[in-house]
Amino acid sequence: QVQLQQWGAGLLKPSETLSLTCALSGGSFTNYYWNWIRQPPGKGLEWIGEINHRGGTNYNPTLKSRVTISVDTSKNQFSLRLTSVTAADTAVYYCARGNNRYPYWHFDLWGRGTLVVVSS
Amino acid sequence: SSELTQDPAVSVALGQTVRITCQGDSLRNYYASWYQQKPGQAPVLVIYAKDNRPSGIPDRFSASSSGNTASLTITGAQAEDEADYYCNSRDRSSNHVVFGGGTKLTVL
C-alpha cells in the first residue's frame, strides 16, 4: 500500500526553525512533485511549496524567504524547513504527492498531518 | 499568483443535488481537482483530471468546468457528505499551486 508517513517536532518557540520530514513507502519517487501544505486552525489549506525527484523546487511567494524543501531520493524522503517561526505559523502541516499531467493537476496521496504549535 | 474563489458555505437537503463552485484564472489552463475534508482528518481527493473519481469515491460526485469556473456536483447528497470542500489547481504562468478558500457543506 502506497503511503506517506510524516514526522517532526510539534512544539516550537518563536524564532525557532520548523523541521518536518515525509517518507514515501510502497511507491515510486520519480515523476511526481512532493509538496508541503499547511492549514491553520479553523482555516483553509495553504500551499507551501514542492520539490521533484531531481531537487527542483517551487515555493509559495509569501513564504519563499523562510522555506527550504529538500529531497533524499536514496530514502524516498523529502523535508521542510521553515525558519523564524511565529504564532502565525501554527498549523497542521501535510505532506502530499502532486501529480502533474498538463492540463491535469492533483494531490493523489496525503500524509496524516502534523500539528505544529508555536508558543513561547 | 492566481487565486481560487469559493463560496464559504452551502447547504443542501438530504437527497437533493448541490453544486459547489470555484473561480479563478488558473482554471483557464488547468482543470480543478476537488478535495473533501472532515474535521480532524486529512483532505481526500474526490475528483481529478476533469471528472474522474478515485477508487472508493461514490458516483454521486461529479465535476464540470467552463472558462474560469469549475463546479463540483453532489447528486443525492448524503449525511456523510457534510464536510469542507476545496478546489485546487496550478497556475501555468507562475507555476504555483493554488487552493480555493473552501466551502463548508451542510446537509440538512
Short mmCIF file of C-alpha atoms in Angstrom, two decimals:
data_model
loop_
_atom_site.label_atom_id
_atom_site.label_comp_id
_atom_site.label_asym_id
_atom_site.label_seq_id
_atom_site.Cartn_x
_atom_site.Cartn_y
_atom_site.Cartn_z
CA GLN A 1 0.00 0.00 0.00
CA VAL A 2 1.44 3.36 -1.03
CA GLN A 3 1.55 5.84 1.82
CA LEU A 4 3.26 8.92 3.16
CA GLN A 5 4.49 8.97 6.72
CA GLN A 6 5.49 12.27 8.23
CA TRP A 7 7.18 13.31 11.43
CA GLY A 8 8.81 16.24 13.18
CA ALA A 9 8.71 18.49 16.22
CA GLY A 10 5.26 19.62 17.22
CA LEU A 11 6.04 22.45 19.62
CA LEU A 12 8.33 25.35 18.81
CA LYS A 13 9.19 28.70 20.33
CA PRO A 14 9.05 31.90 18.30
CA SER A 15 12.13 32.42 16.10
CA GLU A 16 12.95 28.70 16.02
CA THR A 17 13.10 26.59 12.87
CA LEU A 18 10.34 24.18 11.94
CA SER A 19 11.61 20.89 10.55
CA LEU A 20 9.43 18.09 9.18
CA THR A 21 10.19 15.01 7.11
CA CYS A 22 7.93 12.88 4.95
CA ALA A 23 8.71 9.40 3.67
CA LEU A 24 7.12 7.53 0.80
CA SER A 25 6.63 3.81 1.15
CA GLY A 26 5.40 1.36 -1.43
CA GLY A 27 5.66 3.58 -4.48
CA SER A 28 7.90 5.37 -6.96
CA PHE A 29 9.53 8.67 -6.11
CA THR A 30 10.09 9.74 -9.70
CA ASN A 31 7.72 11.63 -12.00
CA TYR A 32 5.85 13.31 -9.14
CA TYR A 33 6.02 16.55 -7.21
CA TRP A 34 6.47 16.32 -3.46
CA ASN A 35 4.60 19.02 -1.62
CA TRP A 36 4.07 20.62 1.75
CA ILE A 37 0.70 22.14 2.59
CA ARG A 38 -0.47 23.67 5.84
CA GLN A 39 -3.77 24.50 7.49
CA PRO A 40 -4.02 26.93 10.41
CA PRO A 41 -6.67 26.01 13.00
CA GLY A 42 -10.12 26.67 11.60
CA LYS A 43 -8.79 27.95 8.29
CA GLY A 44 -8.21 26.72 4.75
CA LEU A 45 -5.37 24.94 3.00
CA GLU A 46 -2.24 26.84 2.05
CA TRP A 47 0.36 25.51 -0.36
CA ILE A 48 3.91 25.93 0.97
CA GLY A 49 6.00 24.50 -1.84
CA GLU A 50 7.17 21.48 -3.77
CA ILE A 51 10.21 19.57 -4.94
CA ASN A 52 10.71 16.99 -7.67
CA HIS A 53 12.96 13.96 -7.54
CA ARG A 54 15.75 15.91 -9.26
CA GLY A 55 15.69 18.52 -6.49
CA GLY A 56 13.95 21.28 -8.43
CA THR A 57 11.91 23.45 -6.06
CA ASN A 58 8.99 25.84 -6.29
CA TYR A 59 7.74 27.89 -3.34
CA ASN A 60 4.75 29.96 -2.33
CA PRO A 61 5.97 33.55 -2.77
CA THR A 62 4.55 34.55 0.61
CA LEU A 63 6.81 32.03 2.39
CA LYS A 64 9.72 31.77 -0.01
CA SER A 65 12.20 33.76 2.08
CA ARG A 66 11.82 31.34 5.01
CA VAL A 67 11.23 27.97 3.33
CA THR A 68 13.56 25.24 2.17
CA ILE A 69 12.35 21.92 0.82
CA SER A 70 14.93 19.22 0.23
CA VAL A 71 14.85 15.64 -1.01
CA ASP A 72 16.76 12.44 -0.28
CA THR A 73 15.93 10.08 -3.12
CA SER A 74 18.01 7.28 -1.59
CA LYS A 75 15.49 7.14 1.27
CA ASN A 76 12.39 8.28 -0.68
CA GLN A 77 12.10 11.18 1.73
CA PHE A 78 11.62 14.91 1.48
CA SER A 79 11.82 17.56 4.17
CA LEU A 80 10.56 21.01 5.06
CA ARG A 81 12.42 23.71 6.92
CA LEU A 82 10.69 26.94 7.88
CA THR A 83 12.83 29.47 9.68
CA SER A 84 11.96 32.22 12.15
CA VAL A 85 8.55 30.83 13.04
CA THR A 86 5.88 32.90 14.76
CA ALA A 87 2.46 32.11 16.17
CA ALA A 88 1.08 32.68 12.66
CA ASP A 89 2.89 29.50 11.57
CA THR A 90 0.82 27.39 13.96
CA ALA A 91 -0.95 24.89 11.73
CA VAL A 92 -1.39 21.29 10.72
CA TYR A 93 1.31 20.57 8.15
CA TYR A 94 0.65 17.97 5.48
CA CYS A 95 2.95 16.35 3.00
CA ALA A 96 1.34 15.33 -0.28
CA ARG A 97 2.21 13.86 -3.64
CA GLY A 98 1.43 16.07 -6.61
CA ASN A 99 0.57 14.60 -9.96
CA ASN A 100 1.15 16.95 -12.90
CA ARG A 101 -0.04 15.80 -16.30
CA TYR A 102 -0.98 19.07 -18.00
CA PRO A 103 -3.80 20.15 -18.10
CA TYR A 104 -4.45 17.99 -15.03
CA TRP A 105 -3.01 18.60 -11.59
CA HIS A 106 -3.97 16.98 -8.31
CA PHE A 107 -2.71 15.70 -4.98
CA ASP A 108 -3.34 11.97 -5.00
CA LEU A 109 -1.61 10.95 -1.78
CA TRP A 110 -1.55 12.75 1.57
CA GLY A 111 0.22 12.30 4.86
CA ARG A 112 -1.84 12.28 8.04
CA GLY A 113 -0.68 15.73 9.06
CA THR A 114 1.46 17.06 11.90
CA LEU A 115 0.19 19.74 14.24
CA VAL A 116 2.90 22.32 14.84
CA VAL A 117 2.28 24.84 17.60
CA VAL A 118 4.43 27.92 18.01
CA SER A 119 4.22 29.30 21.51
CA SER A 120 6.51 30.93 23.98
CA SER B 1 -0.08 34.07 -8.10
CA SER B 2 -3.62 33.24 -9.18
CA GLU B 3 -6.30 32.77 -6.55
CA LEU B 4 -9.33 30.48 -6.48
CA THR B 5 -12.62 31.75 -5.05
CA GLN B 6 -15.26 29.55 -3.41
CA ASP B 7 -18.46 30.34 -1.55
CA PRO B 8 -17.74 29.93 2.18
CA ALA B 9 -20.83 27.87 2.92
CA VAL B 10 -23.53 25.94 1.10
CA SER B 11 -26.39 23.82 2.39
CA VAL B 12 -28.44 21.06 0.81
CA ALA B 13 -31.40 18.98 1.89
CA LEU B 14 -30.75 15.29 2.31
CA GLY B 15 -31.07 13.51 -1.02
CA GLN B 16 -31.03 16.69 -3.08
CA THR B 17 -28.41 17.95 -5.51
CA VAL B 18 -25.85 20.61 -4.67
CA ARG B 19 -23.23 22.40 -6.74
CA ILE B 20 -20.07 23.91 -5.28
CA THR B 21 -18.26 26.37 -7.50
CA CYS B 22 -14.70 27.58 -7.81
CA GLN B 23 -13.49 30.54 -9.87
CA GLY B 24 -10.05 31.66 -10.90
CA ASP B 25 -7.85 32.46 -13.86
CA SER B 26 -5.71 29.36 -13.36
CA LEU B 27 -8.76 27.26 -14.31
CA ARG B 28 -8.46 28.51 -17.89
CA ASN B 29 -5.32 26.36 -18.21
CA TYR B 30 -5.55 23.58 -15.62
CA TYR B 31 -8.61 21.61 -14.63
CA ALA B 32 -9.60 21.84 -10.96
CA SER B 33 -9.19 18.96 -8.59
CA TRP B 34 -11.52 18.66 -5.61
CA TYR B 35 -10.94 17.51 -2.02
CA GLN B 36 -13.26 16.61 0.82
CA GLN B 37 -12.10 17.26 4.36
CA LYS B 38 -13.87 16.17 7.50
CA PRO B 39 -12.96 17.52 10.96
CA GLY B 40 -9.64 16.26 12.24
CA GLN B 41 -8.81 14.43 9.01
CA ALA B 42 -6.53 14.99 6.06
CA PRO B 43 -8.14 16.07 2.80
CA VAL B 44 -9.34 13.31 0.49
CA LEU B 45 -9.24 13.60 -3.28
CA VAL B 46 -12.75 13.21 -4.72
CA ILE B 47 -12.33 14.48 -8.30
CA TYR B 48 -9.28 14.72 -10.54
CA ALA B 49 -8.42 15.02 -14.26
CA LYS B 50 -11.56 16.87 -15.26
CA ASP B 51 -14.19 14.42 -13.97
CA ASN B 52 -12.50 11.30 -12.63
CA ARG B 53 -13.17 9.75 -9.24
CA PRO B 54 -10.54 7.82 -7.29
CA SER B 55 -11.41 4.33 -6.24
CA GLY B 56 -13.92 4.37 -3.39
CA ILE B 57 -15.47 7.74 -4.18
CA PRO B 58 -19.22 7.37 -4.86
CA ASP B 59 -20.51 8.19 -8.32
CA ARG B 60 -22.80 10.86 -6.89
CA PHE B 61 -19.70 13.12 -7.07
CA SER B 62 -19.09 14.69 -10.46
CA ALA B 63 -17.43 17.78 -11.87
CA SER B 64 -17.62 20.18 -14.76
CA SER B 65 -15.84 23.29 -15.92
CA SER B 66 -16.25 26.23 -18.25
CA GLY B 67 -13.85 29.10 -18.76
CA ASN B 68 -12.57 30.22 -15.37
CA THR B 69 -15.21 28.34 -13.35
CA ALA B 70 -15.17 24.78 -12.07
CA SER B 71 -18.02 23.03 -10.32
CA LEU B 72 -18.35 20.02 -8.06
CA THR B 73 -21.81 18.46 -8.06
CA ILE B 74 -23.15 16.02 -5.50
CA THR B 75 -26.28 14.33 -6.80
CA GLY B 76 -28.36 12.95 -3.97
CA ALA B 77 -26.35 14.32 -1.06
CA GLN B 78 -25.94 12.05 1.93
CA ALA B 79 -25.36 12.91 5.56
CA GLU B 80 -21.79 11.66 5.28
CA ASP B 81 -21.09 14.24 2.58
CA GLU B 82 -21.19 17.02 5.16
CA ALA B 83 -17.64 18.36 5.08
CA ASP B 84 -15.38 21.12 3.81
CA TYR B 85 -14.64 21.02 0.10
CA TYR B 86 -11.58 22.58 -1.53
CA CYS B 87 -10.76 23.16 -5.15
CA ASN B 88 -7.16 23.14 -6.29
CA SER B 89 -5.30 23.98 -9.45
CA ARG B 90 -1.98 25.09 -10.79
CA ASP B 91 -1.21 28.48 -12.26
CA ARG B 92 0.52 27.92 -15.58
CA SER B 93 2.21 31.30 -15.73
CA SER B 94 3.70 31.30 -12.23
CA ASN B 95 3.85 27.51 -11.88
CA HIS B 96 2.46 27.87 -8.36
CA VAL B 97 -0.19 25.68 -6.80
CA VAL B 98 -3.37 27.36 -5.60
CA PHE B 99 -6.27 26.36 -3.37
CA GLY B 100 -9.72 27.78 -3.03
CA GLY B 101 -10.71 29.05 0.38
CA GLY B 102 -13.01 26.09 0.94
CA THR B 103 -16.77 25.59 1.06
CA LYS B 104 -18.46 24.22 4.16
CA LEU B 105 -21.26 21.92 3.05
CA THR B 106 -24.13 21.33 5.44
CA VAL B 107 -26.59 18.52 4.73
CA LEU B 108 -29.94 19.36 6.29
#
